[in-house]
């Protein structure tokens, strides 16, 4: 066995012995006789091992080269462009390829672009070598070498239209049809180059799930033009990751259009009796009670709002805090609702409660009967938790996220313990004054903050209280705080 064959035997890469020999010969020639065949073989083996990836999900910008096998999902149009200082125009074709781990856009340049148009077909499996880089919609591959690989099978769907469950990180040229569950306000921001950008969000659902859609610049205004409950088609979107969840993005090359079609969206709900603290879940049921909306001051001086409702399904009931714009939702006792992505938190007297923040969705459901059912104990039960969509509550924008400094999702309802006190004005209590104050808990922590609709009071107490509970604190005022002896 030759030195080359010995090194090749130890190589764990999908490359033929003939290709390996050719690479070794090229390496010997490149080094001008400074390396013998064995040394050159080890150098080539190292380079090949570095470039072979287990799947598309392993490809990262900054790699010198990536070699992988993937199936062609779609072939874009050939585009020409002028190169600086050259007479001939360049040309490029973007090809979407995928394997079981993900998808990536592969850019075929010049001669490769011609071959892509003339020879490639959707569904074809290719062996690709190229240079990864960060592109407009994520990682892209600038193709150096490509050849067909008809003997390899890749279990990836080739489709013109995707469902929510088909989405995977890196997909582009995505068309998706869904029912519009939520629209968002348009937000502006400043780019590094000084220009102004615009962004907004939608939430779409289909029979397989739901997905947040981010609209950029020219597309952003669609969020104010489309109405919840209509069916729309996303055209030429691309999939990105945000905080561990997939989002579908639409830029200037894409579109969102209203279409005449019926799409079924059925939330997958967790029974209320099965929810666990710190989990993010979907629940559904009948609104059993609804409290008035409360407003409060945040640490940054802005005003927040919260409203509590109690939702019951066939297994149990739970208090739900509606934050921000969701507090304006017109729901009351007897309404059937589906709540998506609510965070389960520790509430009043060790009871669990749900927090519906900016990332949550609240859908009002239609009942198939004329009224709500009744449980054996006389309380309301949903007649059909998965009835059709009738309306949808809006999310707050990202800047309005109701999140405490500790990341729990609870809102700091007023200033911190160092600065919060009784309401401003001449009626502020004096130090040493005994006081009894009754209000709703708008901050459950240290300190507890109570709000009676006109005044907020910071209360130093070890009592276990929950957001939205009405409690009375009795004690002595110290430095603008109420040091409570009793909380009931």
CSV table of C-alpha atoms in Angstrom, one decimal:
chain,number,residue,atom,x,y,z
A,1,UNK,CA,0.0,0.0,0.0
A,2,UNK,CA,1.4,3.4,-1.0
A,3,UNK,CA,1.7,6.3,1.4
A,4,UNK,CA,-1.2,8.1,-0.4
A,5,UNK,CA,-3.4,5.0,0.0
A,6,UNK,CA,-2.5,4.7,3.6
A,7,UNK,CA,-3.5,8.3,4.4
A,8,UNK,CA,-6.7,7.9,2.3
A,9,UNK,CA,-7.8,4.8,4.3
A,10,UNK,CA,-7.8,6.9,7.4
A,11,UNK,CA,-9.7,9.7,5.7
A,12,UNK,CA,-13.4,10.0,6.8
A,13,UNK,CA,-14.6,12.0,3.9
A,14,UNK,CA,-16.8,11.3,0.9
A,15,UNK,CA,-14.1,11.6,-1.8
A,16,UNK,CA,-12.8,9.0,-4.3
A,17,UNK,CA,-9.2,7.7,-4.2
A,18,UNK,CA,-8.7,9.0,-7.7
A,19,UNK,CA,-9.8,12.5,-6.7
A,20,UNK,CA,-7.6,12.3,-3.6
A,21,UNK,CA,-4.6,11.3,-5.7
A,22,UNK,CA,-5.2,14.2,-8.1
A,23,UNK,CA,-5.4,16.6,-5.1
A,24,UNK,CA,-2.1,15.2,-3.6
A,25,UNK,CA,-0.3,15.7,-7.0
A,26,UNK,CA,-1.6,19.2,-7.2
A,27,UNK,CA,-0.4,19.9,-3.6
A,28,UNK,CA,3.1,18.5,-4.3
A,29,UNK,CA,3.3,20.8,-7.4
A,30,UNK,CA,2.0,23.8,-5.5
A,31,UNK,CA,4.7,23.4,-2.8
A,32,UNK,CA,7.5,23.2,-5.4
A,33,UNK,CA,9.0,20.0,-4.0
A,34,UNK,CA,9.0,21.2,-0.4
A,35,UNK,CA,6.7,18.3,0.5
A,36,UNK,CA,6.9,14.6,-0.4
A,37,UNK,CA,3.7,12.6,-1.4
A,38,UNK,CA,3.0,11.5,2.2
A,39,UNK,CA,3.3,15.0,3.6
A,40,UNK,CA,1.1,16.4,0.8
A,41,UNK,CA,-1.4,13.6,1.3
A,42,UNK,CA,-1.7,14.5,5.0
A,43,UNK,CA,-2.2,18.2,4.1
A,44,UNK,CA,-4.9,17.3,1.6
A,45,UNK,CA,-6.6,15.0,4.1
A,46,UNK,CA,-6.7,17.8,6.7
A,47,UNK,CA,-8.1,20.3,4.1
A,48,UNK,CA,-10.8,17.8,3.0
A,49,UNK,CA,-11.7,16.9,6.6
A,50,UNK,CA,-12.1,20.6,7.4
A,51,UNK,CA,-14.4,21.3,4.5
A,52,UNK,CA,-16.7,18.3,4.7
A,53,UNK,CA,-19.8,19.2,6.8
A,54,UNK,CA,-22.3,16.8,8.3
A,55,UNK,CA,-25.2,18.8,6.8
A,56,UNK,CA,-26.3,22.2,5.7
A,57,UNK,CA,-27.0,23.2,9.3
A,58,UNK,CA,-23.3,22.9,10.0
A,59,UNK,CA,-22.3,25.5,7.4
A,60,UNK,CA,-21.1,28.8,8.9
A,61,UNK,CA,-19.8,32.1,7.4
A,62,UNK,CA,-16.1,32.3,7.6
A,63,UNK,CA,-15.4,28.7,6.6
A,64,UNK,CA,-12.8,28.6,3.8
A,65,UNK,CA,-14.8,25.9,2.0
A,66,UNK,CA,-17.8,23.7,2.6
A,67,UNK,CA,-18.5,20.4,0.8
A,68,UNK,CA,-22.0,18.9,1.0
A,69,UNK,CA,-24.7,17.0,-0.8
A,70,UNK,CA,-28.1,18.6,-1.3
A,71,UNK,CA,-31.3,18.5,-3.4
A,72,UNK,CA,-32.3,21.4,-5.7
A,73,UNK,CA,-35.5,23.0,-4.5
A,74,UNK,CA,-35.8,25.9,-6.9
A,75,UNK,CA,-33.8,27.6,-9.7
A,76,UNK,CA,-33.9,31.4,-9.9
A,77,UNK,CA,-33.6,33.6,-13.0
A,78,UNK,CA,-30.2,34.5,-14.5
A,79,UNK,CA,-29.1,38.1,-13.6
A,80,UNK,CA,-26.4,40.0,-15.3
A,81,UNK,CA,-24.3,42.8,-13.8
A,82,UNK,CA,-21.4,45.0,-14.7
A,83,UNK,CA,-18.0,44.3,-13.2
A,84,UNK,CA,-15.7,47.2,-12.4
A,85,UNK,CA,-12.9,47.6,-14.9
A,86,UNK,CA,-14.0,44.7,-17.1
A,87,UNK,CA,-15.6,44.7,-20.5
A,88,UNK,CA,-17.7,41.5,-20.0
A,89,UNK,CA,-20.7,41.5,-17.8
A,90,UNK,CA,-20.9,39.0,-14.9
A,91,UNK,CA,-23.9,36.7,-14.4
A,92,UNK,CA,-25.3,34.8,-11.5
A,93,UNK,CA,-28.1,32.3,-10.8
A,94,UNK,CA,-29.4,31.7,-7.2
A,95,UNK,CA,-30.4,28.1,-6.6
A,96,UNK,CA,-32.1,26.9,-3.4
A,97,UNK,CA,-30.8,23.6,-2.2
A,98,UNK,CA,-31.6,21.6,0.9
A,99,UNK,CA,-30.9,18.4,2.9
A,100,UNK,CA,-32.6,16.9,5.9
A,101,UNK,CA,-30.9,19.5,8.2
A,102,UNK,CA,-31.8,22.7,6.5
A,103,UNK,CA,-31.6,24.7,3.3
A,104,UNK,CA,-29.2,27.3,1.8
A,105,UNK,CA,-29.0,29.6,-1.2
A,106,UNK,CA,-26.2,28.6,-3.6
A,107,UNK,CA,-24.9,31.3,-6.0
A,108,UNK,CA,-23.8,30.0,-9.4
A,109,UNK,CA,-21.5,32.5,-11.1
A,110,UNK,CA,-20.6,33.1,-14.8
A,111,UNK,CA,-20.1,29.7,-16.5
A,112,UNK,CA,-21.7,27.9,-13.6
A,113,UNK,CA,-24.7,30.2,-14.1
A,114,UNK,CA,-25.1,29.1,-17.7
A,115,UNK,CA,-24.9,25.5,-16.7
A,116,UNK,CA,-27.4,26.0,-13.9
A,117,UNK,CA,-30.0,27.3,-16.4
A,118,UNK,CA,-29.3,24.7,-19.0
A,119,UNK,CA,-28.7,21.6,-17.0
A,120,UNK,CA,-30.2,21.8,-13.5
A,121,UNK,CA,-33.6,20.5,-12.6
A,122,UNK,CA,-35.7,20.7,-9.4
A,123,UNK,CA,-35.4,17.6,-7.4
A,124,UNK,CA,-31.9,16.8,-8.6
A,125,UNK,CA,-29.2,15.9,-6.1
A,126,UNK,CA,-25.9,17.7,-6.3
A,127,UNK,CA,-22.5,17.4,-4.7
A,128,UNK,CA,-21.4,21.0,-4.0
A,129,UNK,CA,-18.2,22.7,-2.9
A,130,UNK,CA,-18.2,26.4,-2.2
A,131,UNK,CA,-17.3,29.3,0.0
A,132,UNK,CA,-19.9,30.2,2.7
A,133,UNK,CA,-20.7,33.9,3.4
A,134,UNK,CA,-23.3,35.9,5.2
A,135,UNK,CA,-26.0,36.9,2.7
A,136,UNK,CA,-29.1,39.0,2.7
A,137,UNK,CA,-31.3,36.1,4.0
A,138,UNK,CA,-28.7,34.2,6.0
A,139,UNK,CA,-25.8,32.0,5.0
A,140,UNK,CA,-25.2,31.7,1.3
A,141,UNK,CA,-22.7,29.5,-0.7
A,142,UNK,CA,-20.7,30.9,-3.5
A,143,UNK,CA,-20.3,27.7,-5.7
A,144,UNK,CA,-16.8,26.7,-6.9
A,145,UNK,CA,-17.5,23.1,-8.0
A,146,UNK,CA,-20.6,21.1,-8.5
A,147,UNK,CA,-21.5,17.8,-10.0
A,148,UNK,CA,-24.7,15.6,-10.0
A,149,UNK,CA,-24.9,12.8,-7.5
A,150,UNK,CA,-27.8,10.5,-8.7
A,151,UNK,CA,-26.9,7.7,-6.3
A,152,UNK,CA,-27.7,9.7,-3.1
A,153,UNK,CA,-31.2,10.1,-1.8
A,154,UNK,CA,-32.3,13.1,0.2
A,155,UNK,CA,-35.7,13.1,1.9
A,156,UNK,CA,-36.6,16.8,1.3
A,157,UNK,CA,-39.9,18.1,-0.1
A,158,UNK,CA,-39.8,20.0,-3.4
A,159,UNK,CA,-42.7,22.4,-3.3
A,160,UNK,CA,-43.9,25.6,-4.8
A,161,UNK,CA,-46.1,26.3,-1.7
A,162,UNK,CA,-45.0,25.6,1.9
A,163,UNK,CA,-47.0,25.0,5.1
A,164,UNK,CA,-45.9,26.3,8.5
A,165,UNK,CA,-44.5,23.0,9.5
A,166,UNK,CA,-42.4,22.7,6.3
A,167,UNK,CA,-40.4,25.8,7.2
A,168,UNK,CA,-36.8,25.4,8.1
A,169,UNK,CA,-33.9,27.7,8.8
A,170,UNK,CA,-32.3,29.2,5.7
A,171,UNK,CA,-35.2,28.6,3.3
A,172,UNK,CA,-35.8,31.3,0.7
A,173,UNK,CA,-38.2,31.7,-2.2
A,174,UNK,CA,-40.9,30.6,0.2
A,175,UNK,CA,-44.6,30.9,-0.8
A,176,UNK,CA,-47.0,30.2,2.1
A,177,UNK,CA,-50.8,30.6,2.3
A,178,UNK,CA,-52.4,31.2,5.6
A,179,UNK,CA,-55.2,33.0,7.5
A,180,UNK,CA,-54.1,36.3,8.9
A,181,UNK,CA,-54.4,36.1,12.7
A,182,UNK,CA,-52.8,39.4,13.7
A,183,UNK,CA,-51.6,42.7,12.3
A,184,UNK,CA,-49.1,45.1,13.8
A,185,UNK,CA,-48.2,48.8,13.7
A,186,UNK,CA,-45.4,50.0,11.5
A,187,UNK,CA,-42.2,50.9,13.3
A,188,UNK,CA,-39.3,53.0,11.9
A,189,UNK,CA,-35.6,52.8,12.7
A,190,UNK,CA,-32.4,54.3,11.6
A,191,UNK,CA,-29.9,52.2,9.7
A,192,UNK,CA,-26.1,52.5,10.0
A,193,UNK,CA,-25.9,54.4,6.7
A,194,UNK,CA,-28.3,57.1,8.0
A,195,UNK,CA,-31.3,56.0,6.0
A,196,UNK,CA,-34.6,55.2,7.7
A,197,UNK,CA,-36.1,51.7,7.6
A,198,UNK,CA,-39.6,50.4,8.4
A,199,UNK,CA,-40.7,47.1,9.9
A,200,UNK,CA,-44.0,45.5,11.0
A,201,UNK,CA,-45.3,42.0,11.9
A,202,UNK,CA,-48.1,39.7,11.0
A,203,UNK,CA,-49.1,36.3,12.4
A,204,UNK,CA,-50.3,33.7,10.0
A,205,UNK,CA,-51.8,30.3,10.7
A,206,UNK,CA,-52.6,27.2,8.7
A,207,UNK,CA,-53.7,23.7,9.5
A,208,UNK,CA,-50.1,22.8,10.6
A,209,UNK,CA,-49.3,25.8,12.9
A,210,UNK,CA,-48.7,29.5,13.0
A,211,UNK,CA,-45.7,31.7,12.2
A,212,UNK,CA,-44.7,35.3,12.7
A,213,UNK,CA,-44.1,37.2,9.5
A,214,UNK,CA,-41.7,40.2,9.5
A,215,UNK,CA,-42.3,42.8,6.8
A,216,UNK,CA,-39.5,45.2,5.8
A,217,UNK,CA,-39.5,48.6,4.3
A,218,UNK,CA,-41.8,48.8,1.2
A,219,UNK,CA,-43.8,45.8,2.5
A,220,UNK,CA,-44.2,47.1,6.1
A,221,UNK,CA,-47.3,49.2,5.4
A,222,UNK,CA,-49.2,46.0,4.4
A,223,UNK,CA,-49.7,45.5,8.2
A,224,UNK,CA,-52.1,48.5,8.2
A,225,UNK,CA,-53.9,47.6,5.0
A,226,UNK,CA,-54.7,43.9,5.7
A,227,UNK,CA,-57.4,42.8,8.1
A,228,UNK,CA,-57.3,39.9,10.5
A,229,UNK,CA,-59.4,36.9,9.4
A,230,UNK,CA,-58.5,37.2,5.7
A,231,UNK,CA,-56.5,34.7,3.8
A,232,UNK,CA,-53.2,35.9,2.3
A,233,UNK,CA,-50.3,34.4,0.4
A,234,UNK,CA,-46.7,35.3,1.3
A,235,UNK,CA,-44.6,35.3,-1.9
A,236,UNK,CA,-40.8,34.9,-2.0
A,237,UNK,CA,-40.2,35.0,1.8
A,238,UNK,CA,-37.1,33.7,3.6
A,239,UNK,CA,-36.8,32.0,7.0
A,240,UNK,CA,-34.7,33.3,9.8
A,241,UNK,CA,-34.3,32.5,13.5
A,242,UNK,CA,-35.3,34.8,16.3
A,243,UNK,CA,-34.8,33.7,19.9
A,244,UNK,CA,-35.0,30.1,19.0
A,245,UNK,CA,-38.2,30.4,16.9
A,246,UNK,CA,-38.5,30.5,13.1
A,247,UNK,CA,-39.8,33.6,11.5
A,248,UNK,CA,-40.8,34.3,7.8
A,249,UNK,CA,-39.3,37.5,6.5
A,250,UNK,CA,-40.5,39.5,3.5
A,251,UNK,CA,-38.3,42.1,1.8
A,252,UNK,CA,-38.6,44.2,-1.3
A,253,UNK,CA,-38.4,41.2,-3.6
A,254,UNK,CA,-41.4,39.6,-1.9
A,255,UNK,CA,-45.0,40.4,-1.4
A,256,UNK,CA,-48.1,39.6,0.7
A,257,UNK,CA,-51.4,39.4,-1.2
A,258,UNK,CA,-54.9,38.8,-0.1
A,259,UNK,CA,-56.4,35.8,-1.9
A,260,UNK,CA,-59.8,34.1,-2.1
A,261,UNK,CA,-59.3,30.8,-0.3
A,262,UNK,CA,-60.2,29.1,2.9
A,263,UNK,CA,-57.5,28.1,5.3
A,264,UNK,CA,-58.2,26.2,8.5
A,265,UNK,CA,-56.3,27.2,11.6
A,266,UNK,CA,-56.8,25.0,14.7
A,267,UNK,CA,-54.6,25.8,17.8
A,268,UNK,CA,-53.1,22.8,19.6
A,269,UNK,CA,-54.0,23.5,23.2
A,270,UNK,CA,-52.6,22.3,26.6
A,271,UNK,CA,-55.3,21.4,29.1
A,272,UNK,CA,-55.1,24.1,31.9
A,273,UNK,CA,-54.7,21.4,34.6
A,274,UNK,CA,-51.5,20.3,32.8
A,275,UNK,CA,-49.7,23.7,32.6
A,276,UNK,CA,-46.4,24.0,34.5
A,277,UNK,CA,-44.5,27.1,35.8
A,278,UNK,CA,-42.0,28.7,33.4
A,279,UNK,CA,-43.5,26.9,30.4
A,280,UNK,CA,-44.8,28.7,27.3
A,281,UNK,CA,-48.0,27.1,26.2
A,282,UNK,CA,-51.2,27.4,24.2
A,283,UNK,CA,-54.5,27.3,26.1
A,284,UNK,CA,-58.2,27.8,25.2
A,285,UNK,CA,-61.4,28.1,27.1
A,286,UNK,CA,-64.3,30.4,28.1
A,287,UNK,CA,-63.7,33.7,29.8
A,288,UNK,CA,-65.3,33.3,33.3
A,289,UNK,CA,-64.5,36.8,34.6
A,290,UNK,CA,-62.8,40.0,33.4
A,291,UNK,CA,-61.3,42.8,35.6
A,292,UNK,CA,-61.1,46.5,34.6
A,293,UNK,CA,-58.0,47.7,32.9
A,294,UNK,CA,-55.3,49.2,35.1
A,295,UNK,CA,-52.6,51.7,34.0
A,296,UNK,CA,-49.2,52.1,35.6
A,297,UNK,CA,-45.9,54.0,35.2
A,298,UNK,CA,-42.8,52.1,34.0
A,299,UNK,CA,-39.3,52.9,35.2
A,300,UNK,CA,-38.6,54.8,31.9
A,301,UNK,CA,-41.5,57.1,32.5
A,302,UNK,CA,-43.8,55.6,29.9
A,303,UNK,CA,-47.3,54.3,30.8
A,304,UNK,CA,-48.2,50.7,30.7
A,305,UNK,CA,-51.5,48.8,31.1
A,306,UNK,CA,-52.7,45.4,32.2
A,307,UNK,CA,-56.0,43.6,32.4
A,308,UNK,CA,-56.7,40.3,34.1
A,309,UNK,CA,-59.2,37.7,32.9
A,310,UNK,CA,-59.9,34.2,34.2
A,311,UNK,CA,-60.2,31.5,31.5
A,312,UNK,CA,-61.7,28.1,32.1
A,313,UNK,CA,-61.6,24.9,30.1
A,314,UNK,CA,-63.0,21.4,30.8
A,315,UNK,CA,-60.1,20.7,33.2
A,316,UNK,CA,-59.5,23.8,35.3
A,317,UNK,CA,-59.3,27.6,35.2
A,318,UNK,CA,-56.4,30.1,35.3
A,319,UNK,CA,-55.9,33.8,35.6
A,320,UNK,CA,-54.5,35.5,32.5
A,321,UNK,CA,-52.7,38.9,32.6
A,322,UNK,CA,-53.2,40.8,29.3
A,323,UNK,CA,-50.4,43.3,28.9
A,324,UNK,CA,-50.0,46.4,26.6
A,325,UNK,CA,-52.4,46.6,23.7
A,326,UNK,CA,-53.9,43.2,24.7
A,327,UNK,CA,-55.5,44.9,27.7
A,328,UNK,CA,-57.7,46.8,25.1
A,329,UNK,CA,-59.2,43.5,23.8
A,330,UNK,CA,-62.9,43.5,24.0
A,331,UNK,CA,-63.5,40.2,25.7
A,332,UNK,CA,-65.8,39.4,28.6
A,333,UNK,CA,-67.5,36.5,30.4
A,334,UNK,CA,-68.8,33.9,28.1
A,335,UNK,CA,-66.4,34.6,25.2
A,336,UNK,CA,-64.4,31.7,24.0
A,337,UNK,CA,-60.7,32.4,23.4
A,338,UNK,CA,-57.6,30.7,22.3
A,339,UNK,CA,-54.3,32.1,23.8
A,340,UNK,CA,-51.1,31.2,22.1
A,341,UNK,CA,-47.6,31.5,23.6
A,342,UNK,CA,-48.5,32.5,27.1
A,343,UNK,CA,-46.0,32.1,29.8
A,344,UNK,CA,-47.0,30.3,33.0
A,345,UNK,CA,-45.9,32.0,36.2
A,346,UNK,CA,-46.2,31.7,39.9
A,347,UNK,CA,-49.3,33.6,41.0
A,348,UNK,CA,-51.4,34.4,44.0
A,349,UNK,CA,-51.3,31.9,46.9
A,350,UNK,CA,-49.2,29.4,45.0
A,351,UNK,CA,-51.7,29.4,42.2
A,352,UNK,CA,-50.4,29.5,38.6
A,353,UNK,CA,-51.2,32.3,36.2
A,354,UNK,CA,-50.6,33.0,32.6
A,355,UNK,CA,-48.9,36.1,31.2
A,356,UNK,CA,-49.8,37.3,27.6
A,357,UNK,CA,-47.1,39.6,26.4
A,358,UNK,CA,-46.1,41.0,23.0
A,359,UNK,CA,-45.2,37.6,21.7
A,360,UNK,CA,-48.6,36.0,22.6
A,361,UNK,CA,-51.6,35.7,20.4
A,362,UNK,CA,-55.3,35.9,21.5
A,363,UNK,CA,-58.0,34.6,19.2
A,364,UNK,CA,-61.7,35.0,19.9
A,365,UNK,CA,-63.4,31.8,18.8
A,366,UNK,CA,-66.9,31.3,17.4
A,367,UNK,CA,-69.1,28.7,19.1
A,368,UNK,CA,-71.0,26.1,17.1
A,369,UNK,CA,-74.0,26.5,19.5
A,370,UNK,CA,-76.0,29.5,20.6
A,371,UNK,CA,-74.3,29.7,24.0
A,372,UNK,CA,-71.6,28.3,26.2
A,373,UNK,CA,-71.9,25.0,27.9
A,374,UNK,CA,-72.2,24.5,31.7
A,375,UNK,CA,-70.1,22.3,33.8
A,376,UNK,CA,-71.5,20.1,36.6
A,377,UNK,CA,-70.6,22.8,39.2
A,378,UNK,CA,-72.5,25.4,37.2
A,379,UNK,CA,-69.5,27.2,35.8
A,380,UNK,CA,-69.0,28.0,32.2
A,381,UNK,CA,-67.2,25.5,29.9
A,382,UNK,CA,-66.3,26.0,26.2
A,383,UNK,CA,-68.7,24.4,23.8
A,384,UNK,CA,-66.0,24.0,21.2
A,385,UNK,CA,-62.5,25.3,21.9
A,386,UNK,CA,-61.4,24.7,18.4
A,387,UNK,CA,-64.2,26.6,16.6
A,388,UNK,CA,-63.5,28.8,13.6
A,389,UNK,CA,-61.6,32.1,13.7
A,390,UNK,CA,-63.6,35.3,14.2
A,391,UNK,CA,-61.2,37.9,15.4
A,392,UNK,CA,-57.7,38.4,16.7
A,393,UNK,CA,-56.1,40.6,19.3
A,394,UNK,CA,-53.1,42.7,18.3
A,395,UNK,CA,-49.6,42.3,19.7
A,396,UNK,CA,-47.6,45.1,21.0
A,397,UNK,CA,-44.5,45.9,19.1
A,398,UNK,CA,-41.1,44.7,20.2
A,399,UNK,CA,-40.3,48.0,22.0
A,400,UNK,CA,-43.5,47.5,24.1
A,401,UNK,CA,-42.5,44.1,25.4
A,402,UNK,CA,-43.8,43.7,29.0
A,403,UNK,CA,-40.7,42.2,30.6
A,404,UNK,CA,-39.2,42.8,33.9
A,405,UNK,CA,-35.5,43.1,34.5
A,406,UNK,CA,-35.3,39.6,35.8
A,407,UNK,CA,-36.7,38.3,32.5
A,408,UNK,CA,-39.8,36.7,33.9
A,409,UNK,CA,-42.2,38.5,31.7
A,410,UNK,CA,-43.7,40.5,34.6
A,411,UNK,CA,-43.7,44.3,34.3
A,412,UNK,CA,-42.1,46.7,36.7
A,413,UNK,CA,-45.3,48.6,37.3
A,414,UNK,CA,-43.7,51.7,38.7
A,415,UNK,CA,-40.4,53.0,39.9
A,416,UNK,CA,-37.9,50.8,41.7
A,417,UNK,CA,-37.8,50.5,45.5
A,418,UNK,CA,-35.3,53.3,45.6
A,419,UNK,CA,-37.5,55.8,43.9
A,420,UNK,CA,-41.1,54.6,44.1
A,421,UNK,CA,-43.4,56.0,46.7
A,422,UNK,CA,-47.0,57.1,47.1
A,423,UNK,CA,-48.6,59.2,44.4
A,424,UNK,CA,-47.0,62.5,43.7
A,425,UNK,CA,-48.7,65.6,45.2
A,426,UNK,CA,-49.4,67.4,48.4
A,427,UNK,CA,-51.3,64.4,49.8
A,428,UNK,CA,-48.2,62.2,50.1
A,429,UNK,CA,-48.1,60.5,53.5
A,430,UNK,CA,-45.5,61.6,56.0
A,431,UNK,CA,-42.7,59.4,57.4
A,432,UNK,CA,-43.9,57.6,60.5
A,433,UNK,CA,-47.6,57.9,59.5
A,434,UNK,CA,-49.7,54.8,59.9
A,435,UNK,CA,-51.5,53.9,56.7
A,436,UNK,CA,-53.9,51.3,55.3
A,437,UNK,CA,-53.8,51.1,51.5
A,438,UNK,CA,-56.0,48.9,49.3
A,439,UNK,CA,-55.1,48.3,45.6
A,440,UNK,CA,-54.5,45.9,42.8
A,441,UNK,CA,-51.1,44.2,42.6
A,442,UNK,CA,-49.3,45.6,39.5
A,443,UNK,CA,-45.9,44.4,40.6
A,444,UNK,CA,-45.4,41.2,42.5
A,445,UNK,CA,-41.9,41.1,43.8
A,446,UNK,CA,-39.6,43.3,45.9
A,447,UNK,CA,-41.1,45.7,46.5
A,448,UNK,CA,-44.8,44.9,45.9
A,449,UNK,CA,-46.6,47.7,44.1
A,450,UNK,CA,-50.3,48.4,44.5
A,451,UNK,CA,-52.6,50.6,42.4
A,452,UNK,CA,-56.0,51.8,43.5
A,453,UNK,CA,-56.8,53.5,40.1
A,454,UNK,CA,-55.5,56.9,41.2
A,455,UNK,CA,-52.4,56.2,43.3
A,456,UNK,CA,-49.6,53.7,43.3
A,457,UNK,CA,-48.0,52.5,46.5
A,458,UNK,CA,-44.7,50.7,47.0
A,459,UNK,CA,-45.0,48.1,49.8
A,460,UNK,CA,-42.2,46.4,51.6
A,461,UNK,CA,-43.5,43.0,52.5
A,462,UNK,CA,-42.7,39.3,52.4
A,463,UNK,CA,-46.3,38.4,51.7
A,464,UNK,CA,-46.9,36.1,48.7
A,465,UNK,CA,-49.1,38.1,46.3
A,466,UNK,CA,-49.9,37.7,42.6
A,467,UNK,CA,-50.4,40.1,39.8
A,468,UNK,CA,-54.0,41.3,39.6
A,469,UNK,CA,-55.0,40.4,43.1
A,470,UNK,CA,-56.7,43.1,45.2
A,471,UNK,CA,-55.0,43.3,48.6
A,472,UNK,CA,-54.9,45.6,51.6
A,473,UNK,CA,-51.6,46.6,53.2
A,474,UNK,CA,-51.4,48.1,56.7
A,475,UNK,CA,-48.3,49.5,58.2
A,476,UNK,CA,-46.0,52.6,58.7
A,477,UNK,CA,-44.6,54.9,55.9
A,478,UNK,CA,-40.8,55.1,55.7
A,479,UNK,CA,-39.0,57.1,53.0
A,480,UNK,CA,-42.1,57.1,50.8
A,481,UNK,CA,-42.7,53.3,51.2
A,482,UNK,CA,-45.2,51.5,53.2
A,483,UNK,CA,-43.5,49.0,55.5
A,484,UNK,CA,-46.4,46.6,55.9
A,485,UNK,CA,-47.1,44.7,59.2
A,486,UNK,CA,-50.2,43.1,57.7
A,487,UNK,CA,-51.2,42.2,54.1
A,488,UNK,CA,-54.6,40.7,53.5
